[in-house]
Short mmCIF file of C-alpha atoms and ligand atoms in Angstrom, two decimals:
data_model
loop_
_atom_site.label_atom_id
_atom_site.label_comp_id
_atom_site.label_asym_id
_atom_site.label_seq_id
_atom_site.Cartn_x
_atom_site.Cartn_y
_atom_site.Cartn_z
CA UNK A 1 37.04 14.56 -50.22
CA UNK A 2 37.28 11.62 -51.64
CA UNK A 3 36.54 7.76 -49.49
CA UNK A 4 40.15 7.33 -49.58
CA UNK A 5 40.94 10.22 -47.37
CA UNK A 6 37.96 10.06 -45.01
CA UNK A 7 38.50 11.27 -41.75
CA UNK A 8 36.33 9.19 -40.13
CA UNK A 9 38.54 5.42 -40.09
CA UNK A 10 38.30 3.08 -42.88
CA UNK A 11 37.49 -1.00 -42.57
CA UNK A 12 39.26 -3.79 -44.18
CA UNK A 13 36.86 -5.08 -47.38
CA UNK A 14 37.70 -8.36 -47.26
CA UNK A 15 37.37 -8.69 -43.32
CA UNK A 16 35.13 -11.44 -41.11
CA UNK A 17 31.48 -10.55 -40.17
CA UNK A 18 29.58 -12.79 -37.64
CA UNK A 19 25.62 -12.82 -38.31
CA UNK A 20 23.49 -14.32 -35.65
CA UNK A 21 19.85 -15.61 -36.25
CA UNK A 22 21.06 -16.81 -39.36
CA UNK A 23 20.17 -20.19 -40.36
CA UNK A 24 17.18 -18.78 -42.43
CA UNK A 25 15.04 -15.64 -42.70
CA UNK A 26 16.53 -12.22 -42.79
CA UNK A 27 19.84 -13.38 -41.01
CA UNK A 28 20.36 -16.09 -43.53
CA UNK A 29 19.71 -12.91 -46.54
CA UNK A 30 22.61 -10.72 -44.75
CA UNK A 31 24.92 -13.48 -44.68
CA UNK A 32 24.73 -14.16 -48.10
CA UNK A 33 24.85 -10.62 -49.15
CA UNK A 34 28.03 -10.11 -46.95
CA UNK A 35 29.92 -13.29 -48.27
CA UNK A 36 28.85 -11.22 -52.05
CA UNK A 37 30.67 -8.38 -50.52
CA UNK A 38 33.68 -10.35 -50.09
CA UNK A 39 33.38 -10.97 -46.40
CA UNK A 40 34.07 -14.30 -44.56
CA UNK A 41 31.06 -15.11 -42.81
CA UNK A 42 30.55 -16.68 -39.43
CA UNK A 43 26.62 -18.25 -38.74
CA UNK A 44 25.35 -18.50 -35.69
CA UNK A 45 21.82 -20.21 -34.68
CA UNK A 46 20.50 -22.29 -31.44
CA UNK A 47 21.07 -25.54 -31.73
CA UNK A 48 17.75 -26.86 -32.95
CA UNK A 49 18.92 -24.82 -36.33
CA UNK A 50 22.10 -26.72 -36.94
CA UNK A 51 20.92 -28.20 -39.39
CA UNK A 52 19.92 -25.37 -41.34
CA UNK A 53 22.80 -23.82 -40.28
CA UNK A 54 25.21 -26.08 -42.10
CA UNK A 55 23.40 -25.51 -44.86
CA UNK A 56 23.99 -21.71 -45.03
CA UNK A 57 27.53 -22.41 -44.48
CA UNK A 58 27.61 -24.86 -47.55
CA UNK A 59 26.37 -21.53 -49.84
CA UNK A 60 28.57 -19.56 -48.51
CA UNK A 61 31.24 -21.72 -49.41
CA UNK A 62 29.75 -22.07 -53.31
CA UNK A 63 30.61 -17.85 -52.82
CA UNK A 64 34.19 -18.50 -52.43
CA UNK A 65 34.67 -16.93 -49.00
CA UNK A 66 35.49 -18.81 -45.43
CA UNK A 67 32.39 -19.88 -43.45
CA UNK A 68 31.91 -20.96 -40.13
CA UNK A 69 29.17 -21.88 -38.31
CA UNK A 70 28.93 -20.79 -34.29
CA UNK A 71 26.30 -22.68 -32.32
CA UNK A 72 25.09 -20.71 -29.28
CA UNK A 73 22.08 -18.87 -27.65
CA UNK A 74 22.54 -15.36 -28.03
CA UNK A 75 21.15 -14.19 -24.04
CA UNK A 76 23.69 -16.81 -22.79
CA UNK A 77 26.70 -14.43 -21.38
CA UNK A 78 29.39 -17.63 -21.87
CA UNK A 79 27.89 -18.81 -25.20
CA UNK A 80 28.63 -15.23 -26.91
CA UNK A 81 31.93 -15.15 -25.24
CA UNK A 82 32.99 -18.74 -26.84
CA UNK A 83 31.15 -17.81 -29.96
CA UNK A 84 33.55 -14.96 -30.71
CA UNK A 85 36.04 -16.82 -29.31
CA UNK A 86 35.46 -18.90 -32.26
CA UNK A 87 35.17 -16.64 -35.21
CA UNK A 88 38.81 -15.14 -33.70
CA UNK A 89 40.69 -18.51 -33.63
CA UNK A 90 38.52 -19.81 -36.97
CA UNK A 91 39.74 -17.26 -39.21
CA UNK A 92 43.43 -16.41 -40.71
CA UNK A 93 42.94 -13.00 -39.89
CA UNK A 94 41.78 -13.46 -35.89
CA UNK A 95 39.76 -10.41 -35.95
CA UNK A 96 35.94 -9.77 -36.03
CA UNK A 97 35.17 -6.47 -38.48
CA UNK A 98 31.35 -6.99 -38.83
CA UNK A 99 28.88 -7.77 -35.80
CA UNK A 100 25.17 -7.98 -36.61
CA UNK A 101 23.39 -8.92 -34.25
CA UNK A 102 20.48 -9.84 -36.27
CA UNK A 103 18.51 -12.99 -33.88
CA UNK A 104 15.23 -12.56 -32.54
CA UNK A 105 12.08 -13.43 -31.43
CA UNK A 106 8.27 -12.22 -31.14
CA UNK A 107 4.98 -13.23 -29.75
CA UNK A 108 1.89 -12.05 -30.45
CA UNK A 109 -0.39 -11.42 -27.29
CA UNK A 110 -2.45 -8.58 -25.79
CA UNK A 111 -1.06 -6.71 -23.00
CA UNK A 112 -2.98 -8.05 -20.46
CA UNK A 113 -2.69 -11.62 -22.42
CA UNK A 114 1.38 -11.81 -22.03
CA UNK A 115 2.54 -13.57 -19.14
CA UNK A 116 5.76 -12.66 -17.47
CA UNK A 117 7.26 -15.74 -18.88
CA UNK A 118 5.87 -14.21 -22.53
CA UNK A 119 8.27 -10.95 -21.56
CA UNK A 120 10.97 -12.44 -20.29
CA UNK A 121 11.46 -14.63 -23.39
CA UNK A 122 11.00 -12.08 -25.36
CA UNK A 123 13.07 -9.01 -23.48
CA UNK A 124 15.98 -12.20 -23.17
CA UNK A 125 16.62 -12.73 -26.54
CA UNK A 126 16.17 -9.58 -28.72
CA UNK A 127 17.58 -6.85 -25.45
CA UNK A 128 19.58 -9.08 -23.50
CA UNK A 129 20.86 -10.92 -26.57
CA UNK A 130 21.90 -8.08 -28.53
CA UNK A 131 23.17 -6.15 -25.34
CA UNK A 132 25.92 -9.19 -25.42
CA UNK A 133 26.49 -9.44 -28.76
CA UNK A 134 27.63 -5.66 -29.15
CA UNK A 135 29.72 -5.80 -25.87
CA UNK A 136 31.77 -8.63 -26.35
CA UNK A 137 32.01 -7.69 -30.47
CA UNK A 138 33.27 -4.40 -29.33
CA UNK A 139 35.56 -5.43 -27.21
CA UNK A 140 37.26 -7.74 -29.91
CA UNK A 141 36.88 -4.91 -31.62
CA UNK A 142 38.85 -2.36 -29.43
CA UNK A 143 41.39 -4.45 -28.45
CA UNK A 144 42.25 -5.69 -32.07
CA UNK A 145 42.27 -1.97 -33.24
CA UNK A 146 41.06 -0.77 -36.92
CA UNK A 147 37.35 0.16 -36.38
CA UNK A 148 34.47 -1.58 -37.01
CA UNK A 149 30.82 -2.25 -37.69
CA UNK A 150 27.97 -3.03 -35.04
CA UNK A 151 24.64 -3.30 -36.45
CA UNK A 152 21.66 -4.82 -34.51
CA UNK A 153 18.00 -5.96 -35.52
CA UNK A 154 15.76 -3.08 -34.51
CA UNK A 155 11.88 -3.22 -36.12
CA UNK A 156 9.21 -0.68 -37.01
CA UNK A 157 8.13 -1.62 -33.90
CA UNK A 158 11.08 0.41 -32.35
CA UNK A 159 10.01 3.42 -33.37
CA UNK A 160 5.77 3.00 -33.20
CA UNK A 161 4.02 0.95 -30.55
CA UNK A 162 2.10 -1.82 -32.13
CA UNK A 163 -1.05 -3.16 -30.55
CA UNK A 164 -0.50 -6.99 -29.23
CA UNK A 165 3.70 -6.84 -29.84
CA UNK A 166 3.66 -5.03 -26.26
CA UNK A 167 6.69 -6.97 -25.29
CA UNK A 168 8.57 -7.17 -28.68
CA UNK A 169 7.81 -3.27 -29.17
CA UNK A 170 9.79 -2.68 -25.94
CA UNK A 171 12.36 -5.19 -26.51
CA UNK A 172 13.21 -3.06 -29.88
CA UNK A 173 13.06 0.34 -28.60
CA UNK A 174 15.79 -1.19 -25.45
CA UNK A 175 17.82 -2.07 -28.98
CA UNK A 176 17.40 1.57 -30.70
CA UNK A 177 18.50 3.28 -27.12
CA UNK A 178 21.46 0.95 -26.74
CA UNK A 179 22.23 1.61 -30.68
CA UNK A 180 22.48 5.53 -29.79
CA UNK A 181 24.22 5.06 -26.57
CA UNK A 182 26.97 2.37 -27.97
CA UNK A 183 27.61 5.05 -31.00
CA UNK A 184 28.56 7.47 -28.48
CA UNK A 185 30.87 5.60 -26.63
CA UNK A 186 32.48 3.35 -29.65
CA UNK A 187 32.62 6.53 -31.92
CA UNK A 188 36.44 6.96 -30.75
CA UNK A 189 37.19 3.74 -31.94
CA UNK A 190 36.00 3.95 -35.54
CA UNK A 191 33.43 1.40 -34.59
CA UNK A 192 30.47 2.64 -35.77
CA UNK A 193 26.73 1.50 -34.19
CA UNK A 194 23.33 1.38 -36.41
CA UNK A 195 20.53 -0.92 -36.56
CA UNK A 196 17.84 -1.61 -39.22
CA UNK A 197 14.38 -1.10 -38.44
CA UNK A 198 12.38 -3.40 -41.05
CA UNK A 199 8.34 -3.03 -41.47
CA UNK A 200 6.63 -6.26 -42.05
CA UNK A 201 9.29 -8.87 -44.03
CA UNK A 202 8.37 -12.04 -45.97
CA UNK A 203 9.74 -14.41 -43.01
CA UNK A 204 8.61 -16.96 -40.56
CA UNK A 205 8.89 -14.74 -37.90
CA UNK A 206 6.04 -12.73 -40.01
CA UNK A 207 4.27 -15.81 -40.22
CA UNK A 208 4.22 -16.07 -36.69
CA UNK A 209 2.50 -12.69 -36.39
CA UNK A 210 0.26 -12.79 -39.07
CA UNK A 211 -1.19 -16.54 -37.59
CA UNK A 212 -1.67 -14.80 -33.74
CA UNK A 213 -3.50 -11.94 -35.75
CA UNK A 214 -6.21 -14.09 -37.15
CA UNK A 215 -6.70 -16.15 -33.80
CA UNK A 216 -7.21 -12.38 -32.34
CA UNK A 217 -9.49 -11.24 -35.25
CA UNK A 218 -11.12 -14.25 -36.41
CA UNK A 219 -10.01 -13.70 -39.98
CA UNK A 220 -7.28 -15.62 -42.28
CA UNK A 221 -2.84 -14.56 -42.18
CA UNK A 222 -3.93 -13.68 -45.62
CA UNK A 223 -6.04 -10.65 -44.32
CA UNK A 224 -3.12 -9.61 -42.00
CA UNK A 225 -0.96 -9.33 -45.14
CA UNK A 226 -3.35 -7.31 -46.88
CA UNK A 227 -3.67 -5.18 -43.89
CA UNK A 228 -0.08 -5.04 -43.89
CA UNK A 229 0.65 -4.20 -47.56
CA UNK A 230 -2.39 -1.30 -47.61
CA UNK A 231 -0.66 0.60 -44.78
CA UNK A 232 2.76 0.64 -47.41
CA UNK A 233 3.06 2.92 -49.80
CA UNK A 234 4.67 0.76 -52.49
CA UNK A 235 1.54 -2.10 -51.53
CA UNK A 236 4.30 -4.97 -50.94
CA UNK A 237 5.82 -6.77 -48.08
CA UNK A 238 9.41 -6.93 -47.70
CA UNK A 239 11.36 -9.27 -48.96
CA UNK A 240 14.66 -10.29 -46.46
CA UNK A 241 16.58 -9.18 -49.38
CA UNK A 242 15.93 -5.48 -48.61
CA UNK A 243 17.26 -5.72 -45.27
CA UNK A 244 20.72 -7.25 -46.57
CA UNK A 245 20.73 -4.67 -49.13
CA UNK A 246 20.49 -2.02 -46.34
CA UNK A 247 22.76 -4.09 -44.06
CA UNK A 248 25.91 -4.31 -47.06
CA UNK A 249 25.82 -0.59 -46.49
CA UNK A 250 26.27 -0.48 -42.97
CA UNK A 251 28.82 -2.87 -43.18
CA UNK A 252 30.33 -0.82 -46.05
CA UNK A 253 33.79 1.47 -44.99
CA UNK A 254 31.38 3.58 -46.89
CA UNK A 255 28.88 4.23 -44.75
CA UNK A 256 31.68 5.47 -42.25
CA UNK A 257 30.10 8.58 -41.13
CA UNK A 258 26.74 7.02 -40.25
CA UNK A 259 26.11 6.00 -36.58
CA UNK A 260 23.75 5.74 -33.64
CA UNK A 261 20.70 5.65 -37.10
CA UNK A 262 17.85 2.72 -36.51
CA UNK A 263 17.22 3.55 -40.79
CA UNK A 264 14.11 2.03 -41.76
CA UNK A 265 13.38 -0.14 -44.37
CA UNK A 266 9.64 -0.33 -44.56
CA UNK A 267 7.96 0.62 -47.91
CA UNK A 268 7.23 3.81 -46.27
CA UNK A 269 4.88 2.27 -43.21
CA UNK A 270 6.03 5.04 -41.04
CA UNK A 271 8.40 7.74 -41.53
CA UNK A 272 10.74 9.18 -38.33
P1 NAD B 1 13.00 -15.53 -38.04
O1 NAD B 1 12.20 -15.99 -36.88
O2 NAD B 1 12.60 -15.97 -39.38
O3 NAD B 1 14.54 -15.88 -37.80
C1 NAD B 1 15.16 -15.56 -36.57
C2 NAD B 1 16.32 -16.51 -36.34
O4 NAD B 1 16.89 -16.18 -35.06
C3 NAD B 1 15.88 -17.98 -36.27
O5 NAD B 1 16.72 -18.77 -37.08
C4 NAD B 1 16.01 -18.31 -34.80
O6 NAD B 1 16.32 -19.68 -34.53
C5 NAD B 1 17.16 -17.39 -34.37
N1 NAD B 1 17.17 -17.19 -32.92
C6 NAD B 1 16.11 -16.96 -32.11
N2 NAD B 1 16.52 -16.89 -30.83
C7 NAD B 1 17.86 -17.06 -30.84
C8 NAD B 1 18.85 -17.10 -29.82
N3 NAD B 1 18.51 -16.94 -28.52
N4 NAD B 1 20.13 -17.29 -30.19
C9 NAD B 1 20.48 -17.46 -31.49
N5 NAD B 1 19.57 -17.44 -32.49
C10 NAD B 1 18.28 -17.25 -32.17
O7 NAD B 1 13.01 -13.93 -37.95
P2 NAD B 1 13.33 -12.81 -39.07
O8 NAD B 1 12.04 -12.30 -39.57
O9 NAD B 1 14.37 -13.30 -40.00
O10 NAD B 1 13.90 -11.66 -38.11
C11 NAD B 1 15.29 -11.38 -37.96
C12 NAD B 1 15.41 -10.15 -37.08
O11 NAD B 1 14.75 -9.05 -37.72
C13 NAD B 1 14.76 -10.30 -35.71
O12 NAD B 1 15.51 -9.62 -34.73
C14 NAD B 1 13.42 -9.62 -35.89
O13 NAD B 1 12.88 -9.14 -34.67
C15 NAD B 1 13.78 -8.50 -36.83
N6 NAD B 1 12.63 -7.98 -37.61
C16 NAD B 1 11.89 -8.80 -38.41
C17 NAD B 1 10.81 -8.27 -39.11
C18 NAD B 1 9.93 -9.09 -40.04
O14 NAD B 1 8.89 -8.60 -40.47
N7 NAD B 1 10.28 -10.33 -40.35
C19 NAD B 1 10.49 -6.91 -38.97
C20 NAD B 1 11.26 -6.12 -38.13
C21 NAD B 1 12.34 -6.67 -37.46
#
């Protein structure tokens, strides 16, 4: 059977995707790649990262597609509710096609080290946060009709328990259980649900992890990337590049019958 008779709903190429966490890193890489697939992009950062922001929207512009940049906190209920508020009004075709709910945060401490402030920071943005973002995306999504995409930021670390990421490593698996669930219940509305579930990535966010390793072991970031690129089976880290590539697919009409997957993209780390 060929993609244009799929039974399983088709997308519109050219429609709107919203990225969050995307004023640099891996959120900034999938933006990119999407305005390359021909979507218009919405941005969306805190507002320390406007300025970074802007500039993603400026290269998405130098793609030839629409850009928009959304300031907002992702675990605030009313800022997610204006932000695709925004992308609807912003955009000739007032509908949102694409949600990936990509921003995120980590800290690197010890069980017994991570205060209940460290948790609640932590379970805030990346559960919370990406709890919101697929609600009110699906409900734009539902209500405009046509199907859709939903893709969230899952990790490695949703699937394996990683000494001192305690917090993040639960924050992740909440996103890979809400993935399946959301599948389920969206299936019936050609919106399908997937996240990507990167091993370690070239970002600052890795930075951040590979710095809280060497206060821990007394050694250098350098030796945490080492570590890192031994335990891979192609000896590299990942660049944010790979994610994107993965992303475009999930985004894709053609990746259709796919949904409720966290799909890993980790030089072969760990395998489900
Ligand atoms: P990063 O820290 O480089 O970028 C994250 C972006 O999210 C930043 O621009 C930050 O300002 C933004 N952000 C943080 N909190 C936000 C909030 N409340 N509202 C809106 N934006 C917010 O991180 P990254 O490495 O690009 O990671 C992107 C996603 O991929 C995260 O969810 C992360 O957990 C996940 N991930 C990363 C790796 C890796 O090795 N880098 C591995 C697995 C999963």
């Amino acid at each position: 059977m060929s993609s244009e008779t799929s039974q399983c709903g088709d997308l519109n190429p050219k429609g709107v995707a919203l990225v969050t966490g995307a004023a640099r890193g891996i959120g900034k890489a999938i933006a990119l790649r999407l305005a390359s697939d021909g979507f218009a992009v919405a941005v969306n950062d805190l507002p320390s990262n406007t300025g970074s922001l802007l500039e993603v929207v400026e290269e998405l512009k130098k793609l030839n597609v629409e850009a928009l940049a959304c300031i907002a906190d992702v675990s605030v209920e009313s800022e997610v509710q204006i932000m695709i508020e925004e992308v609807i009004a912003h955009f000739p075709t007032g509908r949102l096609d694409v949600m990936i709910a990509n921003a995120g945060v980590a800290k690197w401490n010890t069980l017994i080290d991570t205060t209940a402030a460290d948790w609640d920071t932590v379970i805030r943005v990346n559960a919370r946060g990406t709890f919101l973002c697929y609600k009110y995306a699906a409900l734009q999504m539902i209500r405009q009709g046509g199907g859709g995409r939903i893709v969230g930021a899952a990790s490695i670390c949703a699937k394996k328990g990683v000494p001192s990421l305690g917090a993040y490593c639960a924050s992740k698996f909440a996103i890979r259980g809400l993935t399946q669930a959301a599948a389920q219940e969206l299936g019936p509305h050609a919106i399908t649900c997937n996240s990507y579930a990167p091993g370690g990535i070239s970002t600052d966010m890795l930075g951040v992890l590979a710095s809280g390793n060497a206060a821990d072991s007394g050694g250098t970031p350098e030796d945490y990337y080492e570590a890192l690129k031994a335990r891979t089976p192609l000896g590299c880290i990942g660049d944010p590049a790979d994610v994107a590539d993965v992303v475009s697919f999930l985004a894709s009409k053609e990746s259709r019958f796919i949904t409720g997957q966290s799909i890993s993209v980790n030089g072969g780390t760990y395998f489900d």
